Coordinates of C-alpha atoms and ligand atoms in Angstrom, one line a residue:
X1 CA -96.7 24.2 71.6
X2 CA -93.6 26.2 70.9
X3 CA -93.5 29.1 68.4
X4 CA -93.4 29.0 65.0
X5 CA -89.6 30.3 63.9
X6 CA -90.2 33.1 60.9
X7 CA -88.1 34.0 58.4
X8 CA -89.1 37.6 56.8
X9 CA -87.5 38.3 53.3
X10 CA -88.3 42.0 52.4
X11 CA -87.3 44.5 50.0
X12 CA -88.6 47.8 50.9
X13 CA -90.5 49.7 53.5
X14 CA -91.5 46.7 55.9
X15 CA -95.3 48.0 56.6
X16 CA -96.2 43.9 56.8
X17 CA -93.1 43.0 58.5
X18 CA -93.9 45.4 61.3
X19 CA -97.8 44.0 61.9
X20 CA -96.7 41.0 62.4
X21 CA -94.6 42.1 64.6
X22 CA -97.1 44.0 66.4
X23 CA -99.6 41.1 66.5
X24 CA -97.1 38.7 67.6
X25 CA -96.5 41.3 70.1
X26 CA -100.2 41.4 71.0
X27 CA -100.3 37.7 71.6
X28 CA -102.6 37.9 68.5
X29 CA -99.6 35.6 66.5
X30 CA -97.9 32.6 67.9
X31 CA -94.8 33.3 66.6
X32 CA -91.4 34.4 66.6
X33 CA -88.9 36.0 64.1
X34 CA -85.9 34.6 64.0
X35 CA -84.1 36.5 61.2
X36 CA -84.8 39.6 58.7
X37 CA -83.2 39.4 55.0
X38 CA -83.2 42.2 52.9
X39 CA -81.5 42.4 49.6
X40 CA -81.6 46.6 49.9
X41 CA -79.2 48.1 52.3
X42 CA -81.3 50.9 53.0
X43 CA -84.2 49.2 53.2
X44 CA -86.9 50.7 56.1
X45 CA -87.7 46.8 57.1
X46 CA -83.9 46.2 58.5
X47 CA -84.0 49.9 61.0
X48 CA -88.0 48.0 61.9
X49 CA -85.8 45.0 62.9
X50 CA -82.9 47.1 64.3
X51 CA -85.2 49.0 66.6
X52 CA -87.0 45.7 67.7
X53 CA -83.9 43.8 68.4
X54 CA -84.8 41.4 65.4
X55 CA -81.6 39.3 64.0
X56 CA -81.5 41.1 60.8
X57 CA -78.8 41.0 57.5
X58 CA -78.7 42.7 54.6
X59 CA -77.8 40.0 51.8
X60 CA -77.3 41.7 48.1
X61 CA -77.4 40.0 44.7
X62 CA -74.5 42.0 43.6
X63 CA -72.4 40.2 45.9
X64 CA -72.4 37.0 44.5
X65 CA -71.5 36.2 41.1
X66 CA -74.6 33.7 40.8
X67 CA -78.6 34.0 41.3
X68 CA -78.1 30.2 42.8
X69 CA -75.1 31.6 45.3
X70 CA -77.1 34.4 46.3
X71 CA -79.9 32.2 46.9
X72 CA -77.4 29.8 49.0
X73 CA -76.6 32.7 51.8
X74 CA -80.2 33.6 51.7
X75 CA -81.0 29.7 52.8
X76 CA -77.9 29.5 55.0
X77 CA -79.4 32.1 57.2
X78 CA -82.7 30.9 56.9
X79 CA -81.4 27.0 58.2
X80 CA -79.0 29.0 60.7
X81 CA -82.2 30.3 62.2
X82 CA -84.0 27.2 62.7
X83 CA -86.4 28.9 60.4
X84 CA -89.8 27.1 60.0
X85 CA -91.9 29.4 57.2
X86 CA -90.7 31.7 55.4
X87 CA -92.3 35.1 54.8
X88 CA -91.8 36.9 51.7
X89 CA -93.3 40.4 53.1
X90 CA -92.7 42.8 50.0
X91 CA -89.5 40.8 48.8
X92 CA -89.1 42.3 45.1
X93 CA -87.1 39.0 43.3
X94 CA -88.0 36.0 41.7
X95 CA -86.7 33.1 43.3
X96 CA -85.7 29.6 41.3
X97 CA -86.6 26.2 41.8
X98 CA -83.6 25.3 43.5
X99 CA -84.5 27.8 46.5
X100 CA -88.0 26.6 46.5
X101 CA -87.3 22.9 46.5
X102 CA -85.1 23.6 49.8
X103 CA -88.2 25.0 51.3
X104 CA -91.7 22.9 50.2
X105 CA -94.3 24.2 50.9
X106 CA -93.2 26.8 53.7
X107 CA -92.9 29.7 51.5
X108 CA -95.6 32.0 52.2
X109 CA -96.3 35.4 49.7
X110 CA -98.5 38.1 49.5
X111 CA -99.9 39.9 46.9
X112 CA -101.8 43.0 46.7
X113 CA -104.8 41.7 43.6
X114 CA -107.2 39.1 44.0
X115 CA -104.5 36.6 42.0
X116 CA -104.7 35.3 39.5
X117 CA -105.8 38.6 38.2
X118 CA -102.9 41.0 37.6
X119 CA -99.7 39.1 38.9
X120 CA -96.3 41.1 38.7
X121 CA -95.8 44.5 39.5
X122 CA -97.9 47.7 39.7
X123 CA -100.9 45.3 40.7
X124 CA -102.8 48.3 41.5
X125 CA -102.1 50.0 38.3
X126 CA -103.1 46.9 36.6
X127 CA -106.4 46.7 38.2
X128 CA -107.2 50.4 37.6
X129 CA -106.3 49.9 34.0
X130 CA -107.8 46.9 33.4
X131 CA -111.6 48.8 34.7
X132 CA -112.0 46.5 37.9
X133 CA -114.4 46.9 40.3
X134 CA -113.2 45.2 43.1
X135 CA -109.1 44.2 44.0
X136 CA -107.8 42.8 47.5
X137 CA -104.7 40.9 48.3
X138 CA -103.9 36.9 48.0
X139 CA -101.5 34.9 50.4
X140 CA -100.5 32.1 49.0
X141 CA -97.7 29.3 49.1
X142 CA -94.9 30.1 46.6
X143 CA -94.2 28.0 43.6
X144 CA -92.0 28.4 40.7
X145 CA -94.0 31.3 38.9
X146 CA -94.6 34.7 39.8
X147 CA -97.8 34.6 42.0
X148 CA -99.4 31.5 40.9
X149 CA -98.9 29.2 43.9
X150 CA -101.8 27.5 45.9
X151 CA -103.7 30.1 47.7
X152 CA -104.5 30.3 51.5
X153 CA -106.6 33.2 51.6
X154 CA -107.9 36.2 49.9
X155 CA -109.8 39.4 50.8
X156 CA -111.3 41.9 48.4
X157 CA -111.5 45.6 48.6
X158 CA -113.8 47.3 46.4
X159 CA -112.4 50.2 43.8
X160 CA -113.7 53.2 43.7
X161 CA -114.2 55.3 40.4
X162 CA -111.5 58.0 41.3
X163 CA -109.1 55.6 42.6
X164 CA -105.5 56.2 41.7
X165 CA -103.0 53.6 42.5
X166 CA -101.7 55.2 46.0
X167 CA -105.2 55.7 46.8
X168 CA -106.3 51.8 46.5
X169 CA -103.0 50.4 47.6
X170 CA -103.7 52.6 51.0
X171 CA -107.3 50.9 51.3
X172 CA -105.2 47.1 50.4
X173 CA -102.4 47.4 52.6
X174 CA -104.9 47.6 55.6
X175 CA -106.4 44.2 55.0
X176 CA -103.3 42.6 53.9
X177 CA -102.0 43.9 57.4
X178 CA -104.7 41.9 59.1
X179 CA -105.1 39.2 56.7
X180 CA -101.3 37.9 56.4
X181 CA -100.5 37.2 60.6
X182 CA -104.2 35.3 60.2
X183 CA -102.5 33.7 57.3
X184 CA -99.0 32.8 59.2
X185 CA -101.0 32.4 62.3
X186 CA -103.5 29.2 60.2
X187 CA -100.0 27.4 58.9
X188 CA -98.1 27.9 63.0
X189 CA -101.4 26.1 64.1
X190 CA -100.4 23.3 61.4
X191 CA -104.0 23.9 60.1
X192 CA -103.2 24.2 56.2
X193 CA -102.6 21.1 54.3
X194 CA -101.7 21.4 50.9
X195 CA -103.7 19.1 48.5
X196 CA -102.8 19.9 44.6
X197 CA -103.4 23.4 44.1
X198 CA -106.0 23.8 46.7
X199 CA -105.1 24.5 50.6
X200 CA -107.4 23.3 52.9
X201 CA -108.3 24.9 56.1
X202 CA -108.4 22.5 58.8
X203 CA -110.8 23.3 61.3
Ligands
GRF1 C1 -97.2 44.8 49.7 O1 -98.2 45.5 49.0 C2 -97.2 43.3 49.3 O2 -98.5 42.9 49.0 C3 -96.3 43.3 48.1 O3 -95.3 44.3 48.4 C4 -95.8 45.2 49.3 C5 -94.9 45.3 50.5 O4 -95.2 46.4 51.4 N1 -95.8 42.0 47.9 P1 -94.5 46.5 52.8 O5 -93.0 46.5 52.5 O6 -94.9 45.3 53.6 O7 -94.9 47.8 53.3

């Protein structure tokens, strides 16, 4: 079977982008990455890209005069790449039905809290202040809202009393490194079928 064509959308530093890089590396992912989007310039995912000879652009909102047009060149890459999933690895905007319905159901996210508890931002924050006991990260297919899409899999990571929010996102980040190319690597193997809200693993 040939590989799975990826499509990373990221935002900031690029810590996910650059496992599954490594496992696809590895031989751990079937995969390949066709093209990088970032909507920062200086984001540390497009120098990740750079430095691995990944296709990489840098597409800003401010550029266009419309979320929908800014949305358009995002997709325009992503169809130029022969992308098959898409891979929103720390991608910090909501995008709109109309992106969405271009892609069904390969639009993948993940999400550092076991969702649907403490969707958004500051996740970790949320958890702390909310008294949790236990956290983790959710991937899941992306629907309309913010984090509320069918979930693939989910991991939890216990809190611990002194936690701060640096401290349990450093203990998170780990299994979401591990967790998402198991994720990615599950849907290239065509072994998640989407039934309602619930996404069977095919064995
Ligand atoms: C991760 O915690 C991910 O769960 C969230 O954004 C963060 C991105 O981190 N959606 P990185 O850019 O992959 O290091």
């Amino acid at each position: 079977m040939s590989e799975t064509v990826l499509g990373i959308l990221a935002s900031g530093r690029g810590s996910n982008m650059q496992s599954i890089l490594n496992n696809i590396s590895s031989g751990r992912l079937h995969a390949k990455i066709g093209i990088v989007i970032s909507d920062h310039a200086n984001a540390k995912v497009l120098e990740i890209a750079a430095v691995a000879g990944i296709p990489a652009v840098c597409i800003e909102r401010k550029n266009f005069a419309t979320k929908q047009e800014f949305e358009a060149a995002i997709a325009a890459e992503i169809v130029n790449h022969e992308v098959q999933l898409v891979v929103l690895a720390g991608f910090m905007r909501i995008l709109s039905g109309y992106f969405i319905g271009l892609f069904p159901g390969r639009i993948m996210n993940i999400h550092p809290s076991l969702l649907p508890a403490f969707p958004g931002l500051n996740a970790h924050s949320q958890a702390l202040t909310y008294g949790a006991k236990v956290s983790g990260c959710t991937i899941h297919f992306v629907d309309e809202g913010v984090d509320t899409g069918p979930i693939i899999m989910q991991q939890a990571v216990e809190v611990l009393p002194d936690d701060t929010p640096d401290s349990l996102a450093e203990r998170i980040i780990k299994v979401e490194h591990a967790l998402y190319s198991k994720a990615i690597g599950l849907y290239c193997d065509q072994r998640l079928s989407i039934e309602g809200r619930n996404v069977k693993i095919i064995e």
